[in-house]
Tab-separated table of C-alpha atoms in Angstrom:
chain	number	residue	atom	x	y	z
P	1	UNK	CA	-146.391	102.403	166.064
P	2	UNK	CA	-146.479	105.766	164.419
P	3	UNK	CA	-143.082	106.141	165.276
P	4	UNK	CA	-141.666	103.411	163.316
P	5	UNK	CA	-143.868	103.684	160.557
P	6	UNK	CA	-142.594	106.862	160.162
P	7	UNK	CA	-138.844	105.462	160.173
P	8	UNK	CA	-139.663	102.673	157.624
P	9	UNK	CA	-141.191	105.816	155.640
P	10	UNK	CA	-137.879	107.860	156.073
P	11	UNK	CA	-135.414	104.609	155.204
P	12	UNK	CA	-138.151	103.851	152.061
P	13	UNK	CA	-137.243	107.523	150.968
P	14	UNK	CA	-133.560	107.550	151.322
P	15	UNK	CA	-133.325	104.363	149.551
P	16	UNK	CA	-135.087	105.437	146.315
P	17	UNK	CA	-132.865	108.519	146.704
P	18	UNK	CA	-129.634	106.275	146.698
P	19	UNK	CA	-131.602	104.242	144.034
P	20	UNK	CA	-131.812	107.407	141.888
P	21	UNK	CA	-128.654	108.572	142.561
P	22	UNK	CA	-126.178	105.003	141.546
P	23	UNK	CA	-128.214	104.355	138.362
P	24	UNK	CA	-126.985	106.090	134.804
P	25	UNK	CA	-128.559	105.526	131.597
P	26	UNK	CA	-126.100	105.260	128.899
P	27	UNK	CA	-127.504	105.934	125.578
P	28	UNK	CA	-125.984	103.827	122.614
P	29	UNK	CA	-123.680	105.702	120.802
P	30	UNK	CA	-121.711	106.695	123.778
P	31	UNK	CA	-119.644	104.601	126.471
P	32	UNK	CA	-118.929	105.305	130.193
P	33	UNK	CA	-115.774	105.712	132.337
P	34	UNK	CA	-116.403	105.640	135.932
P	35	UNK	CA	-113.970	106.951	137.986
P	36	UNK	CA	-114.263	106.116	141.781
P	37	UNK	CA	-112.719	108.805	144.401
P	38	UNK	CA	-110.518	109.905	141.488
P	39	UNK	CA	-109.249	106.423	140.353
P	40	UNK	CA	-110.226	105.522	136.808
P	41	UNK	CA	-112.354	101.661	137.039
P	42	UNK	CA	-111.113	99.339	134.664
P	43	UNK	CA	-114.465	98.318	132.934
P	44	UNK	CA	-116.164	100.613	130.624
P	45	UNK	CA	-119.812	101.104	130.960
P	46	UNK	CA	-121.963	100.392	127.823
P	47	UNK	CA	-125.218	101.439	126.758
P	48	UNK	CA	-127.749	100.591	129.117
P	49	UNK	CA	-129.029	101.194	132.663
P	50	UNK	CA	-125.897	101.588	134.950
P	51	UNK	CA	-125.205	101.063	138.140
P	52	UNK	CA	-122.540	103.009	140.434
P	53	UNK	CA	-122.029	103.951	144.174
P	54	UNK	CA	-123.855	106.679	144.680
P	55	UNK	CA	-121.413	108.180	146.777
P	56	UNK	CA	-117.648	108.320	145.394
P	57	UNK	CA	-118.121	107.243	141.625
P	58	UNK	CA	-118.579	109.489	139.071
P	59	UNK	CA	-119.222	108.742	135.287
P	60	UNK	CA	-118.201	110.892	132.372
P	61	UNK	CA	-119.787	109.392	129.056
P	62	UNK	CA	-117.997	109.859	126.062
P	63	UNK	CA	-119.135	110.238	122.260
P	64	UNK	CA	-117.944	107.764	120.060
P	65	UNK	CA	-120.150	109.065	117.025
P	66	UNK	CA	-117.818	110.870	114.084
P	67	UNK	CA	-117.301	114.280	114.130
P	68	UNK	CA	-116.858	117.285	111.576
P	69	UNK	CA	-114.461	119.943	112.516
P	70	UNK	CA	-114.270	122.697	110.780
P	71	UNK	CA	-110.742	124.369	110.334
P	72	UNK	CA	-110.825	128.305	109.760
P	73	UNK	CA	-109.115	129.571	106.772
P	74	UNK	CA	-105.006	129.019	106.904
P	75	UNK	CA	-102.886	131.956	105.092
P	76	UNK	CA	-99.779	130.241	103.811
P	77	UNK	CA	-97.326	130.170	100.662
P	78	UNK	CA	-96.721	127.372	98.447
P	79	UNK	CA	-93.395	125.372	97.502
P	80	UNK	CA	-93.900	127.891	94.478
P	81	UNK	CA	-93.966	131.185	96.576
P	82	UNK	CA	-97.649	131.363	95.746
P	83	UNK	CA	-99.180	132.812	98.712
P	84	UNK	CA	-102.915	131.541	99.180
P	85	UNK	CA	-106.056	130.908	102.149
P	86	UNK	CA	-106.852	127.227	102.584
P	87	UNK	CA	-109.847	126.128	104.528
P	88	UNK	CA	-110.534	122.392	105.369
P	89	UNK	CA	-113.064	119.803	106.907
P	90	UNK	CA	-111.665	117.049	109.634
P	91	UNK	CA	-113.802	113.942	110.265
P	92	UNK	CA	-112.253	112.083	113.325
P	93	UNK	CA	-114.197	109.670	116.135
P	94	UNK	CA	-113.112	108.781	119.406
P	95	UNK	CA	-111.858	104.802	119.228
P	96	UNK	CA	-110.590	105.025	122.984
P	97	UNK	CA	-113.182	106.685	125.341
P	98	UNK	CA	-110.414	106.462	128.555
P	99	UNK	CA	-107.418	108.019	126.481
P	100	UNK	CA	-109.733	110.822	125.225
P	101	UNK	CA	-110.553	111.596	128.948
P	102	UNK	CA	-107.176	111.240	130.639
P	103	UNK	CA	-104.611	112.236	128.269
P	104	UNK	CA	-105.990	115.158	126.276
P	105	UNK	CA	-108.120	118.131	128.056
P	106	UNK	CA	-111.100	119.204	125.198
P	107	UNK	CA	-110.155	116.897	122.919
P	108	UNK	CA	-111.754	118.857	120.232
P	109	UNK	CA	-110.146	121.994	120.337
P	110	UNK	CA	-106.954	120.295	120.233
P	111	UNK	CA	-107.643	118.725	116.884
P	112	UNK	CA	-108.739	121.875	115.509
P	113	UNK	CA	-104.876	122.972	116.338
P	114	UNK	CA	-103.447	119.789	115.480
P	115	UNK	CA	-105.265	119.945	112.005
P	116	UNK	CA	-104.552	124.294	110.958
P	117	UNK	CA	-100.571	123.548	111.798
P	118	UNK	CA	-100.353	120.084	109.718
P	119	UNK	CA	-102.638	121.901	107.018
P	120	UNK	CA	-99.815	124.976	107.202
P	121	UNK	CA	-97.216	122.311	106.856
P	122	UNK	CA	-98.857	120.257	103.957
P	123	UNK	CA	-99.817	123.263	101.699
P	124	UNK	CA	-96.025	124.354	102.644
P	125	UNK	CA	-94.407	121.276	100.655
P	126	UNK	CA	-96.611	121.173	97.886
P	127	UNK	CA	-96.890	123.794	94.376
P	128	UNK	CA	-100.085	125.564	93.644
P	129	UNK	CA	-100.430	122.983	90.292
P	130	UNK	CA	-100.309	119.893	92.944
P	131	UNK	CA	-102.774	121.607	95.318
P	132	UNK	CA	-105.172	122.366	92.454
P	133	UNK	CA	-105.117	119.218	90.965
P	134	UNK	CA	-104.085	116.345	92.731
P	135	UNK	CA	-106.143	117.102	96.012
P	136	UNK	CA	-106.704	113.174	96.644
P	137	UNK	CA	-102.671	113.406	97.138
P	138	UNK	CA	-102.848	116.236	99.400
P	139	UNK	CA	-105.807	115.400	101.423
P	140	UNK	CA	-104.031	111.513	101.994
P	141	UNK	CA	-100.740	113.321	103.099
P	142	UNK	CA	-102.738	115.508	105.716
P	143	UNK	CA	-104.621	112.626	107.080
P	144	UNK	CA	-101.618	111.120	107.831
P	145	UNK	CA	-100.283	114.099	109.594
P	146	UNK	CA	-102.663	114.043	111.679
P	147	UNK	CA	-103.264	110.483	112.514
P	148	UNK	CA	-99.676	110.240	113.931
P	149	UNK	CA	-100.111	112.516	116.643
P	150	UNK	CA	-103.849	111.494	117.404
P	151	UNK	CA	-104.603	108.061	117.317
P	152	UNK	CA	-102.059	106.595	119.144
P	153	UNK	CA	-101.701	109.127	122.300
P	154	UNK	CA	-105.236	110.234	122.492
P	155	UNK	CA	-107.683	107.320	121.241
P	156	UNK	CA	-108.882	109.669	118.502
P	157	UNK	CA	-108.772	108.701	114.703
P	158	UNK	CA	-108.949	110.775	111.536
P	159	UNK	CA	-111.272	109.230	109.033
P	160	UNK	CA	-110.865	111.736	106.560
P	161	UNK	CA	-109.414	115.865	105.649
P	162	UNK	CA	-111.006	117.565	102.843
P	163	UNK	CA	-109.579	120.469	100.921
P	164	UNK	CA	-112.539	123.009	101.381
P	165	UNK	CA	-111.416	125.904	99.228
P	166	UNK	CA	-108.511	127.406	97.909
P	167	UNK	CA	-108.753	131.294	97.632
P	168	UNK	CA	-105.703	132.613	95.557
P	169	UNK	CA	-104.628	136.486	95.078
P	170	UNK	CA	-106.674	138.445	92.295
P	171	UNK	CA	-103.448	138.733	89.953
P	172	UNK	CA	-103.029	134.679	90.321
P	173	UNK	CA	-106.370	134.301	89.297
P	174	UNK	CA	-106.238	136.721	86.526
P	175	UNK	CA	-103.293	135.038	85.124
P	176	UNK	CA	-104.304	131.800	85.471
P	177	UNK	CA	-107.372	132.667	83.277
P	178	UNK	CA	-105.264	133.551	80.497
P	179	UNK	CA	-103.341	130.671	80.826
P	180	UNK	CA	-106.589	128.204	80.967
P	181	UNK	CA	-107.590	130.408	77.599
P	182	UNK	CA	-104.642	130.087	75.943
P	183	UNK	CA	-104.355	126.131	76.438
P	184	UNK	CA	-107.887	126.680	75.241
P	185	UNK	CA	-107.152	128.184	72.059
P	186	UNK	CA	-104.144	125.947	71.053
P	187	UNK	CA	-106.544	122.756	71.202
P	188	UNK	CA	-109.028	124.600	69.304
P	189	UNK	CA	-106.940	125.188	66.857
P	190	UNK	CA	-105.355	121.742	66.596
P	191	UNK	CA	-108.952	120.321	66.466
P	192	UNK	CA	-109.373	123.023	63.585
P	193	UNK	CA	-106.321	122.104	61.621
P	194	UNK	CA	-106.889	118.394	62.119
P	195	UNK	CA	-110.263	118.586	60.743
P	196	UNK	CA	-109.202	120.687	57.621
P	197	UNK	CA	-106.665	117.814	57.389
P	198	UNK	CA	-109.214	115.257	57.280
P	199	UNK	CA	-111.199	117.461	54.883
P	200	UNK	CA	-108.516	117.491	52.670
P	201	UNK	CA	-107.935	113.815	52.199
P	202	UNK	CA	-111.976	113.828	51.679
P	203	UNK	CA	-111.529	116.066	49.179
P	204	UNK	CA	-108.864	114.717	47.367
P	205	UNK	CA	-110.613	111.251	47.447
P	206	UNK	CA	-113.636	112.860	45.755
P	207	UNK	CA	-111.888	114.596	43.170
P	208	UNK	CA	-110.332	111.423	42.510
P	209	UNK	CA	-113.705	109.488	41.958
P	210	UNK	CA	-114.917	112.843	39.767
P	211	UNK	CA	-112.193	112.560	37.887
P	212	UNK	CA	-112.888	108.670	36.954
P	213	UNK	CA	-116.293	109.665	36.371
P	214	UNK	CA	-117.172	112.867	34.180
P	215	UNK	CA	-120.711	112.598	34.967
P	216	UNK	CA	-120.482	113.507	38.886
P	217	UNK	CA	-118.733	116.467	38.331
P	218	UNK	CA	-121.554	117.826	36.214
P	219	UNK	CA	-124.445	116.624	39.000
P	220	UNK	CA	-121.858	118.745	42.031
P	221	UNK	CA	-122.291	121.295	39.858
P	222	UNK	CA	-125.934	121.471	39.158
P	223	UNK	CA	-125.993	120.499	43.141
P	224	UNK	CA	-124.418	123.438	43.948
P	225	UNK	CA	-126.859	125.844	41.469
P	226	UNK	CA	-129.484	124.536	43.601
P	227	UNK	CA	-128.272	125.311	47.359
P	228	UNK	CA	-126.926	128.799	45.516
P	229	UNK	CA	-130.610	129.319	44.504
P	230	UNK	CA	-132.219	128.082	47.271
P	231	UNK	CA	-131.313	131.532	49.066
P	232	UNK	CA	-133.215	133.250	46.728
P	233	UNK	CA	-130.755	135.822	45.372
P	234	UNK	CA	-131.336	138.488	42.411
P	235	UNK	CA	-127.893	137.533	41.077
P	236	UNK	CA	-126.895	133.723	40.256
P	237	UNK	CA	-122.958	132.725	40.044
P	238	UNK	CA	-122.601	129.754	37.882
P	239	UNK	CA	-119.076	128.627	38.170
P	240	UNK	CA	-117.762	127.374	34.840
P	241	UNK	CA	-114.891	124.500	35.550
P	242	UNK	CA	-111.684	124.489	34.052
P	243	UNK	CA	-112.330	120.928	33.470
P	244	UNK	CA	-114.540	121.592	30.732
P	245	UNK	CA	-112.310	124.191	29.351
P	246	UNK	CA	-109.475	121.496	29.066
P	247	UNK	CA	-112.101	119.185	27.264
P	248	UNK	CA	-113.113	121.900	24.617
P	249	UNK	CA	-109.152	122.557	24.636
P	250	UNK	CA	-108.864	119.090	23.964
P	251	UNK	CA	-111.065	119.052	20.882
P	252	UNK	CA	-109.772	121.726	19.139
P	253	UNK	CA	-106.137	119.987	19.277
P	254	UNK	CA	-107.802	116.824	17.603
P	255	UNK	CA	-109.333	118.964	15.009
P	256	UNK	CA	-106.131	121.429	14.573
P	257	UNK	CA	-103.733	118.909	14.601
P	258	UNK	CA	-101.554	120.257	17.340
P	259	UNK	CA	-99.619	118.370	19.743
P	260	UNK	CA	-100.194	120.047	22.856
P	261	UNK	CA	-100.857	123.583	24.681
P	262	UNK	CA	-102.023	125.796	22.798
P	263	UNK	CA	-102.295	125.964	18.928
P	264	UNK	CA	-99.179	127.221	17.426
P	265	UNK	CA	-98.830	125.308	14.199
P	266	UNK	CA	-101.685	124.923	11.727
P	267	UNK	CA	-100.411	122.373	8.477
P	268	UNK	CA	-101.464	124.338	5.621
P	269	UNK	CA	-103.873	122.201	3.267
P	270	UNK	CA	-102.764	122.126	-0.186
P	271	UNK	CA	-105.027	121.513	-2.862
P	272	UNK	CA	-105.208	118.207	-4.163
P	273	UNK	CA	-103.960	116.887	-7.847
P	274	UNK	CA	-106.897	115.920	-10.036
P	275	UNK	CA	-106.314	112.683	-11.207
P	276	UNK	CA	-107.851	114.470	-14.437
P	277	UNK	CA	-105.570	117.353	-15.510
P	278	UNK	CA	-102.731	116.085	-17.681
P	279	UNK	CA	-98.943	117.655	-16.643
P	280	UNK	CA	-97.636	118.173	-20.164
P	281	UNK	CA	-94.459	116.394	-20.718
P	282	UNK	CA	-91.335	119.257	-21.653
P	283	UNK	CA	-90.370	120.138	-25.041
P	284	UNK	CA	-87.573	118.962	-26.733
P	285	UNK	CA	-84.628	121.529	-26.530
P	286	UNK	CA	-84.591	123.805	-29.866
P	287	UNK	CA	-81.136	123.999	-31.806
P	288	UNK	CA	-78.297	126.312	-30.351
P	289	UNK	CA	-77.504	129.071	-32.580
P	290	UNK	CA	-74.224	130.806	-32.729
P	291	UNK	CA	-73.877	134.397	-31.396
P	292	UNK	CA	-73.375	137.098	-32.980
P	293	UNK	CA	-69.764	138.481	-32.481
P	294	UNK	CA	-69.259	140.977	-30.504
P	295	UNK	CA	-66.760	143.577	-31.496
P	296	UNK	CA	-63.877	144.373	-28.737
P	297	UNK	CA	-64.221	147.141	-26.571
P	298	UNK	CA	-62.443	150.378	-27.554
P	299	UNK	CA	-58.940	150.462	-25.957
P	300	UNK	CA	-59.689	152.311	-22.866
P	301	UNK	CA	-55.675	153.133	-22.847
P	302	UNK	CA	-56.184	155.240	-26.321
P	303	UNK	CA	-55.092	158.958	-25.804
P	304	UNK	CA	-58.056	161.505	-25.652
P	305	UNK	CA	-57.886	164.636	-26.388
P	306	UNK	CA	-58.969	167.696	-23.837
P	307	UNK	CA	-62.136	167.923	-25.596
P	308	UNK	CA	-63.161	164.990	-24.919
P	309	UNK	CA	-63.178	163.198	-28.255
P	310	UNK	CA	-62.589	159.684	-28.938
P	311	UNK	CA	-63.048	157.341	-31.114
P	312	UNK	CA	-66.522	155.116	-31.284
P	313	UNK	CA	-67.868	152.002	-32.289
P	314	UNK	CA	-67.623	151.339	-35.847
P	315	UNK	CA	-64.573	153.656	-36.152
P	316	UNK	CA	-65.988	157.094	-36.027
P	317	UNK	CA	-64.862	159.916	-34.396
P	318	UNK	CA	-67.144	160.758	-31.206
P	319	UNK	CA	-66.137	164.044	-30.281
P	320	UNK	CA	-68.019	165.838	-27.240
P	321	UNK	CA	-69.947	163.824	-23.980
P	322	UNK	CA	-73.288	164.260	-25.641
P	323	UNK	CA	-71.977	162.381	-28.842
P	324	UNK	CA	-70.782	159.846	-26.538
P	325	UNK	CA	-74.025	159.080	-24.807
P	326	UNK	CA	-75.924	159.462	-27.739
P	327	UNK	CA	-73.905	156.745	-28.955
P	328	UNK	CA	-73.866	154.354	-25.819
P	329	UNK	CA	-77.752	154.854	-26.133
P	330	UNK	CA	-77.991	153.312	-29.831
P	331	UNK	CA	-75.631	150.745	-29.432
P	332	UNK	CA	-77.141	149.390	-25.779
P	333	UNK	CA	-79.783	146.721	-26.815
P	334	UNK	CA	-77.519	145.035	-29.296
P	335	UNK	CA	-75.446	144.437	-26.860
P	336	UNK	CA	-78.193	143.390	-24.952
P	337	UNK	CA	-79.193	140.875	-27.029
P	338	UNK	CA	-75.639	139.556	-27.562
P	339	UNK	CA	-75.458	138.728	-24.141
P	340	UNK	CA	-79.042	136.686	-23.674
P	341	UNK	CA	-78.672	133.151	-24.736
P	342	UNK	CA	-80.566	132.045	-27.923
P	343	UNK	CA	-83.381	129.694	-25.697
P	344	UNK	CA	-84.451	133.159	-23.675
């Protein structure tokens, strides 16, 4: 009796054993493959209790949760010549848990390969202006790099790549700094000139109105007084505009006369006739009264003598030059007279 309780005891203990050994617990994000003396089973275990032989199956379970792999930094040159160090993320999940066992050994490390050549390749078609700005593009192109090689053969898929960071050469960066400034500056100074442009036409519009309107100009001015004062300076500017210089101008033409510019003609006022004073009418011409006759010059042609004698008005004998002037003397206003008319 004590011997075949202790049997039952022995078989009771050996089958719990066997129990403990053919039952897996399969959590639920993974899946089983059981293979059996070697030979891969058909049917893939899913989460759960599971049984197997205890002796001659074997179960590998397999993640099929996503994954981030990390790819180290990649030295490489650009379609550009650029030469740069690109680091990058892969996400990628296993879709077929029996291809990830049987046809690739540590799946893992072989996308980590997979992923630094196609990220050598990718950055090795593209210029340093694509791979800075249109990383959407680039990421897309390296996904699909990847997938080709992956998906199909292995049972892994690539859900996404990401760009991590691009580290460029110190003299790149520097000139790309004076690049970025210099774009900067040209829009800064198109925003500048358009708003001096649009200033303008604002300006012009209010001068305009001013113009229509004499009054405004005077308030701009005593606007412009009070922000100058507000400051609370010792000296005060008060501009003076040439507007009103053109309207004093303007005055002084109506009251000169002139036509325009300045005053170069002044009409000279001449005294009025009195409607009073009589002009007196002229007198009537006196009678003309015969000349006297005048005698005949001396014949210039007569013969002088060395002495200088000749003969004189009235006959006589005029012998040296002082006789002669004496005589031209006396004799000068009667000939004087002859010659004036009798009226004066």
């Amino acid at each position: 009796m004590g011997v075949l309780i202790t049997v039952l005891a022995v078989f009771a203990v050996a089958g719990l054993v066997l129990l403990a050994l053919s039952v897996r617990n399969v959590q639920q994000y993974e899946r089983g493959v059981v293979f059996r003396f070697g030979r891969l089973l058909p049917d893939i275990r899913g989460p759960g209790l599971r049984v197997i032989r205890p002796n001659g199956d074997r179960m590998r379970k397999v993640s099929v949760q996503t994954e981030v792999l990390g790819i180290p930094p990649q030295g490489s040159i650009t379609a550009d010549n650029v030469t740069l160090t690109v680091d990058a993320v892969v996400y990628f999940k296993v879709i077929d848990p029996v291809k990830a066992l049987v046809n690739v050994r540590d799946y893992p490390a072989a996308v980590s390969q997979i992923a630094q050549t196609s990220l050598r390749s990718v950055i090795g078609r593209a210029d340093l202006d694509t791979l800075l700005s249109d990383r959407d593009h680039i990421n897309a192109e390296l996904k699909k790099v990847m997938d080709a090689p992956t998906e199909e053969p292995w049972g892994l898929r690539i859900e996404r790549v990401e760009i991590k960071d691009i580290a460029l050469p110190e003299s790149m960066m520097r000139s790309m700094s004076k690049q970025a400034e210099a774009e900067r500056e040209r829009r800064a100074r198109v925003i500048a000139a358009d708003g001096e442009f649009e200033a303008s036409q604002r300006l012009s519009d209010a001068a305009a109105t001013m113009a229509d309107t004499p009054g405004a100009l005077q308030l701009r001015l005593l606007q412009t007084v009070v922000d100058v004062s507000a400051e609370k300076n010792s000296t005060l500017v008060m501009p003076f505009p040439v507007e009103m210089l053109r309207f004093f101008e303007h005055r002084s033409r109506e009251a000169d006369g002139a036509t325009d510019g300045w005053i170069t003609h002044r009409k000279i006022r001449r005294p009025a006739v009195s409607a009073a004073v009589k002009i007196p009418e002229p007198a009537a011409p006196e009678p003309l009264v015969p000349a006297p006759a005048v005698p005949a010059p001396a014949d210039v042609s007569a013969p002088r003598s060395l002495s200088g004698e000749r003969v004189g008005s009235g006959g006589k004998r005029v012998g040296g030059r002082a006789e002669v002037a004496q005589e031209r003397r006396d004799n000068w206003p009667a000939q004087t007279d002859a010659e004036e008319p009798p009226n004066g």
